[in-house]
Every structure is written in structure tokens, then in C-alpha cells.
mmCIF file of C-alpha atoms in Angstrom:
data_model
loop_
_atom_site.group_PDB
_atom_site.id
_atom_site.type_symbol
_atom_site.label_atom_id
_atom_site.label_comp_id
_atom_site.label_asym_id
_atom_site.label_seq_id
_atom_site.Cartn_x
_atom_site.Cartn_y
_atom_site.Cartn_z
ATOM 1 C CA MET D 19 0.039 0.121 -0.055
ATOM 2 C CA PHE D 20 2.933 2.224 -0.262
ATOM 3 C CA GLY D 21 2.796 4.409 -3.074
ATOM 4 C CA SER D 22 5.773 6.298 -4.844
ATOM 5 C CA ARG D 23 5.835 10.092 -4.131
ATOM 6 C CA ILE D 24 8.299 12.926 -4.648
ATOM 7 C CA ARG D 25 10.994 12.409 -1.822
ATOM 8 C CA GLY D 26 11.800 16.018 -1.581
ATOM 9 C CA LYS D 27 8.339 16.827 -0.722
ATOM 10 C CA VAL D 28 8.445 14.297 2.258
ATOM 11 C CA LEU D 29 11.573 15.777 3.547
ATOM 12 C CA ARG D 30 10.626 19.194 3.191
ATOM 13 C CA ALA D 31 7.297 18.365 4.975
ATOM 14 C CA ALA D 32 9.213 16.703 7.784
ATOM 15 C CA VAL D 33 11.440 19.770 8.308
ATOM 16 C CA GLY D 34 8.686 22.307 8.461
ATOM 17 C CA THR D 35 6.566 20.367 10.891
ATOM 18 C CA THR D 36 8.386 18.489 13.455
ATOM 19 C CA GLY D 37 12.100 19.047 12.993
ATOM 20 C CA THR D 38 14.718 16.645 13.309
ATOM 21 C CA VAL D 39 12.711 13.609 14.625
ATOM 22 C CA ALA D 40 10.413 13.989 11.693
ATOM 23 C CA VAL D 41 13.316 14.157 9.193
ATOM 24 C CA ILE D 42 14.610 10.828 10.716
ATOM 25 C CA GLY D 43 10.983 9.390 10.300
ATOM 26 C CA ALA D 44 10.504 10.521 6.868
ATOM 27 C CA THR D 45 13.827 9.130 5.757
ATOM 28 C CA GLN D 46 12.758 5.960 7.369
ATOM 29 C CA ALA D 47 9.769 5.866 5.767
ATOM 30 C CA LEU D 48 11.342 6.411 2.326
ATOM 31 C CA TRP D 49 13.646 3.489 2.883
ATOM 32 C CA LEU D 50 10.467 1.244 3.572
ATOM 33 C CA GLN D 51 8.863 2.305 0.499
ATOM 34 C CA ALA D 52 11.906 1.658 -1.456
ATOM 35 C CA ARG D 53 11.990 -2.011 0.111
ATOM 36 C CA TYR D 54 8.162 -2.602 -0.314
ATOM 37 C CA GLN D 55 7.347 -5.348 -2.725
ATOM 38 C CA LYS D 56 3.713 -5.217 -4.047
ATOM 39 C CA LEU D 57 1.586 -8.219 -3.226
ATOM 40 C CA PRO D 58 -1.225 -9.156 -5.438
ATOM 41 C CA ASP D 59 -5.124 -8.779 -5.049
ATOM 42 C CA ALA D 60 -6.948 -11.918 -3.828
ATOM 43 C CA LEU D 61 -8.251 -14.456 -6.767
ATOM 44 C CA GLY D 62 -11.820 -15.510 -6.908
ATOM 45 C CA PRO D 63 -15.483 -14.370 -6.345
ATOM 46 C CA ARG D 64 -16.165 -10.830 -5.111
ATOM 47 C CA SER D 65 -19.384 -11.765 -3.751
ATOM 48 C CA GLY D 66 -20.853 -14.742 -1.881
ATOM 49 C CA VAL D 67 -23.399 -15.871 0.775
ATOM 50 C CA ALA D 68 -22.679 -17.230 4.222
ATOM 51 C CA THR D 69 -25.567 -19.502 4.955
ATOM 52 C CA PHE D 70 -26.542 -20.043 8.783
ATOM 53 C CA ALA D 71 -27.405 -23.490 8.218
ATOM 54 C CA GLN D 72 -23.762 -24.414 7.129
ATOM 55 C CA HIS D 73 -22.566 -22.754 10.329
ATOM 56 C CA ALA D 74 -25.222 -24.074 12.719
ATOM 57 C CA ARG D 75 -24.145 -27.549 11.738
ATOM 58 C CA GLN D 76 -20.683 -26.448 12.634
ATOM 59 C CA LEU D 77 -21.655 -25.014 15.915
ATOM 60 C CA GLN D 78 -23.602 -28.200 16.782
ATOM 61 C CA SER D 79 -20.555 -30.616 16.027
ATOM 62 C CA GLU D 80 -17.492 -28.387 17.391
ATOM 63 C CA GLY D 81 -18.633 -25.081 18.796
ATOM 64 C CA ALA D 82 -18.108 -21.833 17.149
ATOM 65 C CA ARG D 83 -14.472 -20.906 16.739
ATOM 66 C CA LEU D 84 -14.338 -17.340 17.535
ATOM 67 C CA VAL D 85 -10.631 -16.301 17.140
ATOM 68 C CA PHE D 86 -10.993 -12.640 18.505
ATOM 69 C CA LYS D 87 -11.632 -11.819 22.340
ATOM 70 C CA PRO D 88 -15.093 -10.124 22.462
ATOM 71 C CA ALA D 89 -15.489 -7.080 24.735
ATOM 72 C CA SER D 90 -17.136 -8.901 27.372
ATOM 73 C CA LYS D 91 -14.027 -11.001 28.009
ATOM 74 C CA SER D 92 -16.053 -14.191 28.208
ATOM 75 C CA ALA D 93 -14.538 -17.464 26.747
ATOM 76 C CA SER D 94 -14.290 -17.350 22.848
ATOM 77 C CA THR D 95 -13.558 -20.983 22.076
ATOM 78 C CA GLY D 96 -15.627 -24.379 22.729
ATOM 79 C CA ALA D 97 -18.832 -24.968 24.274
ATOM 80 C CA ALA D 98 -19.436 -21.343 25.898
ATOM 81 C CA ALA D 99 -18.748 -19.765 22.304
ATOM 82 C CA ALA D 100 -21.309 -22.010 20.912
ATOM 83 C CA ALA D 101 -23.881 -21.368 23.741
ATOM 84 C CA ALA D 102 -23.179 -17.690 23.035
ATOM 85 C CA ALA D 103 -23.792 -17.722 19.272
ATOM 86 C CA ALA D 104 -26.922 -19.642 19.656
ATOM 87 C CA ALA D 105 -28.218 -17.472 22.216
ATOM 88 C CA ALA D 106 -27.416 -14.655 19.940
ATOM 89 C CA ALA D 107 -29.151 -16.272 16.958
ATOM 90 C CA ALA D 108 -32.215 -17.214 19.002
ATOM 91 C CA THR D 109 -32.306 -13.533 20.330
ATOM 92 C CA ALA D 110 -32.065 -12.001 16.657
ATOM 93 C CA VAL D 111 -34.732 -14.364 15.511
ATOM 94 C CA ALA D 112 -37.143 -13.448 18.388
ATOM 95 C CA THR D 113 -36.381 -9.725 18.728
ATOM 96 C CA THR D 114 -35.158 -8.362 15.650
ATOM 97 C CA GLY D 115 -37.515 -9.567 12.791
ATOM 98 C CA CYS D 116 -34.424 -11.752 11.253
ATOM 99 C CA GLN D 117 -37.409 -13.957 9.764
ATOM 100 C CA ASP D 118 -39.104 -13.846 6.418
ATOM 101 C CA ALA D 119 -42.946 -14.169 5.849
ATOM 102 C CA ASN D 120 -42.719 -18.214 5.775
ATOM 103 C CA GLY D 121 -40.486 -18.298 9.028
ATOM 104 C CA GLY D 122 -37.050 -18.636 7.169
ATOM 105 C CA ALA D 123 -34.298 -16.522 8.101
ATOM 106 C CA ARG D 124 -34.144 -13.258 6.426
ATOM 107 C CA ARG D 125 -30.943 -12.511 4.443
ATOM 108 C CA LYS D 126 -28.680 -9.549 5.743
ATOM 109 C CA ASN D 127 -26.905 -7.811 2.754
ATOM 110 C CA VAL D 128 -23.550 -6.579 3.496
ATOM 111 C CA LEU D 129 -21.472 -4.137 0.924
ATOM 112 C CA PHE D 130 -17.815 -3.786 1.224
ATOM 113 C CA VAL D 131 -16.141 -0.878 -0.230
ATOM 114 C CA GLY D 132 -12.462 -0.029 0.307
ATOM 115 C CA ASP D 133 -8.754 -0.329 -0.693
ATOM 116 C CA SER D 134 -6.343 -3.277 -0.752
ATOM 117 C CA LEU D 135 -7.723 -4.385 2.559
ATOM 118 C CA VAL D 136 -11.090 -5.111 0.702
ATOM 119 C CA THR D 137 -9.389 -6.506 -2.497
ATOM 120 C CA GLY D 138 -7.510 -9.077 -0.128
ATOM 121 C CA VAL D 139 -3.876 -8.146 -0.684
ATOM 122 C CA GLY D 140 -1.860 -10.258 1.716
ATOM 123 C CA GLN D 141 -3.498 -13.436 1.256
ATOM 124 C CA ASP D 142 -2.235 -16.761 0.020
ATOM 125 C CA PRO D 143 -1.514 -15.980 -3.818
ATOM 126 C CA ASN D 144 -2.891 -19.389 -4.741
ATOM 127 C CA ALA D 145 -6.050 -19.407 -2.647
ATOM 128 C CA THR D 146 -9.203 -18.710 -5.204
ATOM 129 C CA CYS D 147 -11.841 -17.905 -2.406
ATOM 130 C CA GLY D 148 -12.034 -14.174 -2.838
ATOM 131 C CA PRO D 149 -11.177 -11.650 -0.388
ATOM 132 C CA ALA D 150 -10.732 -12.915 3.165
ATOM 133 C CA LEU D 151 -12.086 -9.736 5.257
ATOM 134 C CA PRO D 152 -15.780 -9.743 3.493
ATOM 135 C CA ARG D 153 -15.788 -13.602 3.913
ATOM 136 C CA ALA D 154 -14.808 -13.483 7.704
ATOM 137 C CA VAL D 155 -17.305 -10.717 8.557
ATOM 138 C CA ALA D 156 -20.317 -12.474 6.750
ATOM 139 C CA GLU D 157 -19.480 -16.030 8.193
ATOM 140 C CA PHE D 158 -19.151 -14.666 11.834
ATOM 141 C CA MET D 159 -22.378 -12.620 11.111
ATOM 142 C CA ALA D 160 -24.345 -15.374 10.031
ATOM 143 C CA LYS D 161 -23.324 -17.590 13.166
ATOM 144 C CA TYR D 162 -23.945 -14.740 15.382
ATOM 145 C CA LEU D 163 -27.207 -13.457 14.077
ATOM 146 C CA GLY D 164 -28.638 -16.988 12.650
ATOM 147 C CA VAL D 165 -29.457 -15.540 9.317
ATOM 148 C CA ASP D 166 -27.763 -15.803 5.685
ATOM 149 C CA VAL D 167 -25.485 -13.137 4.888
ATOM 150 C CA SER D 168 -24.804 -11.714 1.454
ATOM 151 C CA TRP D 169 -21.621 -10.027 1.000
ATOM 152 C CA THR D 170 -20.290 -8.161 -2.024
ATOM 153 C CA ALA D 171 -16.720 -6.551 -2.155
ATOM 154 C CA ILE D 172 -15.944 -3.567 -4.464
ATOM 155 C CA GLY D 173 -12.429 -2.405 -3.833
ATOM 156 C CA GLN D 174 -9.457 -0.621 -5.660
ATOM 157 C CA THR D 175 -6.004 -1.188 -4.348
ATOM 158 C CA GLY D 176 -3.982 2.149 -3.384
ATOM 159 C CA ALA D 177 -7.188 4.037 -3.359
ATOM 160 C CA SER D 178 -7.795 6.997 -1.143
ATOM 161 C CA VAL D 179 -11.243 7.873 -0.006
ATOM 162 C CA THR D 180 -11.527 10.506 -2.914
ATOM 163 C CA THR D 181 -10.526 7.874 -5.162
ATOM 164 C CA LEU D 182 -13.140 5.527 -3.657
ATOM 165 C CA HIS D 183 -15.682 8.028 -4.317
ATOM 166 C CA SER D 184 -15.047 9.093 -7.834
ATOM 167 C CA LYS D 185 -13.988 5.501 -8.947
ATOM 168 C CA LEU D 186 -16.234 3.080 -6.741
ATOM 169 C CA LEU D 187 -19.570 5.119 -6.312
ATOM 170 C CA PRO D 188 -21.115 4.157 -9.647
ATOM 171 C CA ALA D 189 -20.668 0.377 -8.570
ATOM 172 C CA VAL D 190 -22.148 1.129 -5.338
ATOM 173 C CA VAL D 191 -25.218 2.800 -7.229
ATOM 174 C CA GLU D 192 -25.461 -0.447 -9.256
ATOM 175 C CA GLU D 193 -25.485 -2.851 -6.412
ATOM 176 C CA VAL D 194 -28.108 -0.712 -4.693
ATOM 177 C CA ALA D 195 -30.241 -1.066 -7.727
ATOM 178 C CA LYS D 196 -29.525 -4.773 -8.039
ATOM 179 C CA LYS D 197 -30.925 -5.472 -4.607
ATOM 180 C CA ARG D 198 -33.781 -3.188 -4.923
ATOM 181 C CA ALA D 199 -34.804 -5.066 -8.188
ATOM 182 C CA SER D 200 -34.969 -8.127 -6.294
ATOM 183 C CA GLY D 201 -36.929 -6.622 -3.216
ATOM 184 C CA GLN D 202 -33.952 -6.450 -0.961
ATOM 185 C CA HIS D 203 -31.783 -3.468 0.276
ATOM 186 C CA LEU D 204 -28.419 -3.183 1.744
ATOM 187 C CA ASP D 205 -28.292 -3.698 5.737
ATOM 188 C CA VAL D 206 -24.717 -2.664 6.111
ATOM 189 C CA VAL D 207 -22.042 -0.879 3.590
ATOM 190 C CA VAL D 208 -18.410 -1.181 5.477
ATOM 191 C CA VAL D 209 -16.224 1.678 4.157
ATOM 192 C CA VAL D 210 -12.591 0.372 4.749
ATOM 193 C CA CYS D 211 -10.215 3.484 3.851
ATOM 194 C CA GLY D 212 -7.617 5.962 5.650
ATOM 195 C CA LEU D 213 -4.156 4.193 4.907
ATOM 196 C CA ASN D 214 -3.634 5.515 1.607
ATOM 197 C CA ASP D 215 -4.720 8.930 2.692
ATOM 198 C CA PHE D 216 -2.464 9.127 6.086
ATOM 199 C CA LYS D 217 0.305 7.498 4.525
ATOM 200 C CA HIS D 218 0.836 10.752 2.345
ATOM 201 C CA ALA D 219 -0.085 13.207 5.371
ATOM 202 C CA TYR D 220 0.838 16.661 5.237
ATOM 203 C CA MET D 221 2.868 16.270 1.914
ATOM 204 C CA SER D 222 0.360 18.711 0.188
ATOM 205 C CA ARG D 223 -2.853 20.751 1.340
ATOM 206 C CA ARG D 224 -4.870 17.886 0.118
ATOM 207 C CA ASN D 225 -3.383 15.480 2.574
ATOM 208 C CA THR D 226 -4.492 16.837 5.862
ATOM 209 C CA VAL D 227 -6.654 15.305 8.580
ATOM 210 C CA ALA D 228 -8.985 18.390 7.750
ATOM 211 C CA SER D 229 -9.256 17.303 4.020
ATOM 212 C CA PHE D 230 -9.826 13.366 4.949
ATOM 213 C CA ARG D 231 -12.681 14.555 7.171
ATOM 214 C CA HIS D 232 -14.342 16.741 4.586
ATOM 215 C CA ASP D 233 -13.692 13.785 1.969
ATOM 216 C CA LEU D 234 -14.898 11.132 4.160
ATOM 217 C CA SER D 235 -18.088 12.878 5.130
ATOM 218 C CA THR D 236 -18.725 13.804 1.469
ATOM 219 C CA PHE D 237 -18.387 10.120 0.656
ATOM 220 C CA VAL D 238 -20.527 8.665 3.363
ATOM 221 C CA GLU D 239 -23.212 11.302 2.404
ATOM 222 C CA ALA D 240 -23.029 10.072 -1.087
ATOM 223 C CA ILE D 241 -23.498 6.425 -0.045
ATOM 224 C CA GLN D 242 -26.345 7.389 2.221
ATOM 225 C CA LYS D 243 -28.045 9.121 -0.689
ATOM 226 C CA GLU D 244 -28.195 6.000 -2.633
ATOM 227 C CA THR D 245 -28.977 3.356 0.050
ATOM 228 C CA GLY D 246 -31.283 5.387 2.304
ATOM 229 C CA ILE D 247 -32.014 5.148 5.915
ATOM 230 C CA GLN D 248 -32.413 1.179 5.801
ATOM 231 C CA SER D 249 -28.590 0.880 5.662
ATOM 232 C CA THR D 250 -25.884 1.327 8.201
ATOM 233 C CA ILE D 251 -22.574 2.669 7.513
ATOM 234 C CA VAL D 252 -19.670 1.046 9.156
ATOM 235 C CA LEU D 253 -16.186 2.552 9.254
ATOM 236 C CA PRO D 254 -13.665 0.396 10.930
ATOM 237 C CA ALA D 255 -10.291 1.678 12.781
ATOM 238 C CA LEU D 256 -7.045 0.314 10.841
ATOM 239 C CA PRO D 257 -4.755 -1.847 13.096
ATOM 240 C CA VAL D 258 -1.643 -0.437 11.151
ATOM 241 C CA HIS D 259 0.007 0.259 14.675
ATOM 242 C CA CYS D 260 0.367 -3.259 14.982
ATOM 243 C CA ALA D 261 2.053 -3.922 11.425
ATOM 244 C CA PRO D 262 5.462 -5.700 11.830
ATOM 245 C CA VAL D 263 6.910 -3.639 9.012
ATOM 246 C CA PHE D 264 7.133 -0.953 11.723
ATOM 247 C CA ASP D 265 8.305 -2.822 14.549
ATOM 248 C CA GLY D 266 11.062 -1.635 16.411
ATOM 249 C CA VAL D 267 11.603 1.224 13.972
ATOM 250 C CA TRP D 268 11.900 4.421 15.831
ATOM 251 C CA PRO D 269 10.570 7.113 15.327
ATOM 252 C CA VAL D 270 8.321 5.672 12.359
ATOM 253 C CA GLN D 271 6.404 3.280 14.430
ATOM 254 C CA PRO D 272 5.102 5.917 16.871
ATOM 255 C CA MET D 273 4.824 8.468 14.115
ATOM 256 C CA VAL D 274 2.524 6.191 12.094
ATOM 257 C CA ALA D 275 0.506 5.250 14.954
ATOM 258 C CA ARG D 276 -0.010 8.639 15.834
ATOM 259 C CA LEU D 277 -1.122 9.476 12.530
ATOM 260 C CA ALA D 278 -3.292 6.615 12.062
ATOM 261 C CA SER D 279 -5.115 7.467 15.236
ATOM 262 C CA TRP D 280 -5.807 11.075 13.865
ATOM 263 C CA TRP D 281 -7.587 9.672 10.918
ATOM 264 C CA ASP D 282 -9.513 7.180 12.750
ATOM 265 C CA ARG D 283 -10.807 9.816 15.199
ATOM 266 C CA GLU D 284 -12.286 11.332 12.269
ATOM 267 C CA LYS D 285 -14.266 8.228 11.401
ATOM 268 C CA GLU D 286 -15.433 7.954 14.978
ATOM 269 C CA GLN D 287 -16.492 11.450 15.159
ATOM 270 C CA LEU D 288 -18.279 11.333 11.928
ATOM 271 C CA ALA D 289 -20.104 8.263 13.656
ATOM 272 C CA GLN D 290 -20.831 10.259 16.682
ATOM 273 C CA HIS D 291 -22.495 13.191 14.649
ATOM 274 C CA VAL D 292 -24.191 11.441 11.694
ATOM 275 C CA ARG D 293 -27.207 9.017 11.968
ATOM 276 C CA LYS D 294 -26.831 5.384 10.733
ATOM 277 C CA VAL D 295 -22.886 5.394 10.856
ATOM 278 C CA ALA D 296 -20.937 3.364 13.096
ATOM 279 C CA PHE D 297 -17.432 3.227 14.249
ATOM 280 C CA VAL D 298 -15.512 0.100 14.796
ATOM 281 C CA HIS D 299 -12.636 0.419 17.454
ATOM 282 C CA ASN D 300 -9.410 -1.350 17.085
ATOM 283 C CA ASN D 301 -9.497 -5.094 18.697
ATOM 284 C CA GLU D 302 -6.385 -4.819 20.797
ATOM 285 C CA ASP D 303 -5.791 -8.191 21.024
ATOM 286 C CA GLU D 304 -2.025 -8.969 21.820
ATOM 287 C CA ARG D 305 -1.957 -11.650 18.847
ATOM 288 C CA TRP D 306 -2.092 -8.408 16.415
ATOM 289 C CA PHE D 307 1.350 -7.788 17.275
ATOM 290 C CA GLN D 308 2.583 -11.210 16.170
ATOM 291 C CA SER D 309 4.401 -11.436 12.855
ATOM 292 C CA LYS D 310 2.412 -14.763 11.820
ATOM 293 C CA TYR D 311 -0.617 -12.839 11.309
ATOM 294 C CA TRP D 312 0.669 -10.523 8.835
ATOM 295 C CA ALA D 313 1.573 -11.203 5.376
ATOM 296 C CA ALA D 314 5.235 -10.974 3.747
ATOM 297 C CA ASP D 315 5.124 -7.342 3.199
ATOM 298 C CA GLY D 316 4.456 -6.682 6.792
ATOM 299 C CA ILE D 317 1.508 -4.160 6.234
ATOM 300 C CA HIS D 318 -1.159 -6.318 5.353
ATOM 301 C CA PRO D 319 -2.913 -8.927 7.173
ATOM 302 C CA ASN D 320 -2.663 -12.818 5.970
ATOM 303 C CA ASP D 321 -5.492 -15.116 5.789
ATOM 304 C CA GLU D 322 -5.653 -15.949 9.562
ATOM 305 C CA GLY D 323 -5.233 -12.236 10.278
ATOM 306 C CA TYR D 324 -7.985 -11.123 8.088
ATOM 307 C CA ARG D 325 -10.075 -13.624 9.873
ATOM 308 C CA ILE D 326 -9.394 -12.267 13.373
ATOM 309 C CA TRP D 327 -10.041 -8.715 11.963
ATOM 310 C CA GLY D 328 -13.040 -9.843 10.283
ATOM 311 C CA GLU D 329 -14.753 -11.813 13.270
ATOM 312 C CA HIS D 330 -14.049 -8.526 15.388
ATOM 313 C CA ILE D 331 -15.862 -6.190 12.615
ATOM 314 C CA GLY D 332 -18.474 -8.985 12.265
ATOM 315 C CA TYR D 333 -19.289 -8.976 16.081
ATOM 316 C CA SER D 334 -19.454 -5.078 16.261
ATOM 317 C CA ILE D 335 -21.784 -4.925 13.434
ATOM 318 C CA ALA D 336 -23.931 -7.612 14.628
ATOM 319 C CA GLU D 337 -24.083 -6.323 18.220
ATOM 320 C CA HIS D 338 -25.033 -2.871 16.515
ATOM 321 C CA LEU D 339 -27.814 -4.307 14.365
ATOM 322 C CA LEU D 340 -29.311 -6.161 17.450
ATOM 323 C CA LYS D 341 -29.187 -3.035 19.536
ATOM 324 C CA ALA D 342 -30.986 -0.996 16.856
ATOM 325 C CA ALA D 343 -33.492 -3.512 16.484
ATOM 326 C CA GLN D 344 -34.188 -4.026 20.015
ATOM 327 C CA ALA D 345 -34.539 -0.286 20.355
ATOM 328 C CA ALA D 346 -37.110 -0.284 17.511
ATOM 329 C CA VAL D 347 -39.224 -2.754 19.516
ATOM 330 C CA PRO D 348 -42.115 -1.055 21.270
ATOM 331 C CA PRO D 349 -42.326 -1.381 24.944
ATOM 332 C CA ALA D 350 -44.803 -3.899 26.232
ATOM 333 C CA THR D 351 -48.132 -2.629 27.699
#
């Protein structure tokens, strides 16, 4: 996800902002860019359906395999996790209207729009299952909510939020139209962005946290205009501070962590002020700092890393949908 930029701009920006430490950090960043070897997008389908029936059999036979640690700190494997997922599925059916007119589970539709984290960069290049993050989110939601979950991934490697808006919004419009034509709607749109914005931070007047705030807000507004109030826009934080490519590289590592937190804070602020927008905090699981969950480039997750992150995002989305549905149920009289 590193792009080539004019080295002089980087160094001049560093000198003009934070002095000697920034110069060192900028030099190290350029060195990392020079060493970066681009990995391919994931092969395989860009859409699919995670069926609850398939995962229900898994729950019964071996218990849910929840890799991440839920915020509740409860056990996340084996029988306890299976019971928790089964209970959540029962709650979803009983209280959130997750059934169709014939008593069957109503499908949830999730659209992913984003950069290389959506196109699956970092996965096994020989696998042909499609991008891992959307699949992991959908599979977890199917288990947790007790419904089938349809997923579609629309991505462009290396895209900033402005590029996502200009290049991918037409595909979003097309996906919305497809769902409406079949009598459905998008329940969730997950927008994965930020890395290709803050990695060029303050190299020009267009690469500031203020410009990101404006561009993200504009993009979210454009999506909501197409999807309507039935859809929730989800903005996940990026676990860049855990990426092993920066491990032990001072001052790049703390500088990147600080920049990432600024950009993610804008996502959180937007979620706090705009209806039907939700922010997903980083999962601070200590395993994120282990290189075995990251790809060879040190900046993208590998298959298992995407699974951990996807389950974390899926859990947050499922909880958000459950709470929203329960809040909409009128109190008993």
C-alpha cells in the first residue's frame, strides 16, 4: 500500500513540521517504501453468501471458533462460544424480525467498499476463495445472528477516500439497484479507508486530517443518498500500529501510530454526529502484534489475520444491529 511520492516533498514537509525527529522518520519511511514489494489482489469471487445452516451444523458439531476476544472478556472458544452464538441467534430471530414471511431466516446484505484491505492483498496468492475480510465478517454474522449473510466486495488497491468516491461510487449505485430490483436492500455498507490517505500526510494541502474529514463525510453522504436510511455505514479503525513492518523502527512506528489514530478519530467523530453511521474500534488483542498474522509485506494481514479482524468487525456489526432492532421494538403494555 505504499505509493511512490516525490522524496523532496516528504523531507520538506518533515522539516517544516516537527524538525529533526520527523526528518529521521521521513527518511525511514522512504527507506521502507524503497523496500516494499507489492502483493497481488486476492483471486476468486467478489461476492458470496455465508449461510447460517452451514454454520449451525458447525456450532453443533464442534462449537463456534471465534478467534477474537469479545469485549465481554468471556470465553471465546468451544462450548461457551457455541452457547453464546446460539443464544444470540435465538435473540436475533425472537426480537429483531430476522425471519421472512414463511418463517425462514431473512438474509442480511453487506457491501464492502475500500482499498487493498477489501481486495484481499496479503492473502495466499494461490487461494481462489475471494477476499478474506468480507468473507470473515459475513461468516461471523451468519453464526451470531442466525441468518444468511450476503456479501459483496467493491475495492481498488491503493485508493484514497477521494478515489473510492470518484471511481467506486458508480459500482455502489449499481449494487443498490440490483438489491432493490430483487426486493431487498443493503443492511450494512462497510467502508475501509484511511491508510492511503494518512500515509501521504501533510505532503500537500490535500493530505491533511481536515481534508480527510471533509472527503470522508462527503463520501458517506453520497453512499447514504443511494442506500437510504435502511442501511448502516460502518467505518472500522485500521490496526496499522500493529503492522510488523514498523516494529522497532523509531521514530516511524510511533509516528505512524499517531497519524493512524488521528485519521481513525475522524471516523469516530463522524459516527457520533451522523445518523446510521457506526465506528468500529481496533481490537487490541495482543496477537495482532505477532508477525504470524501478517503477510510478507508486513503491512497487510494474511488469511488468518483477516479472519481475526473480520470476526471483530462482524461482532461489532452484529451487536449494533441487535441493539438497533431491540430499540425499535415498542415496549410491552
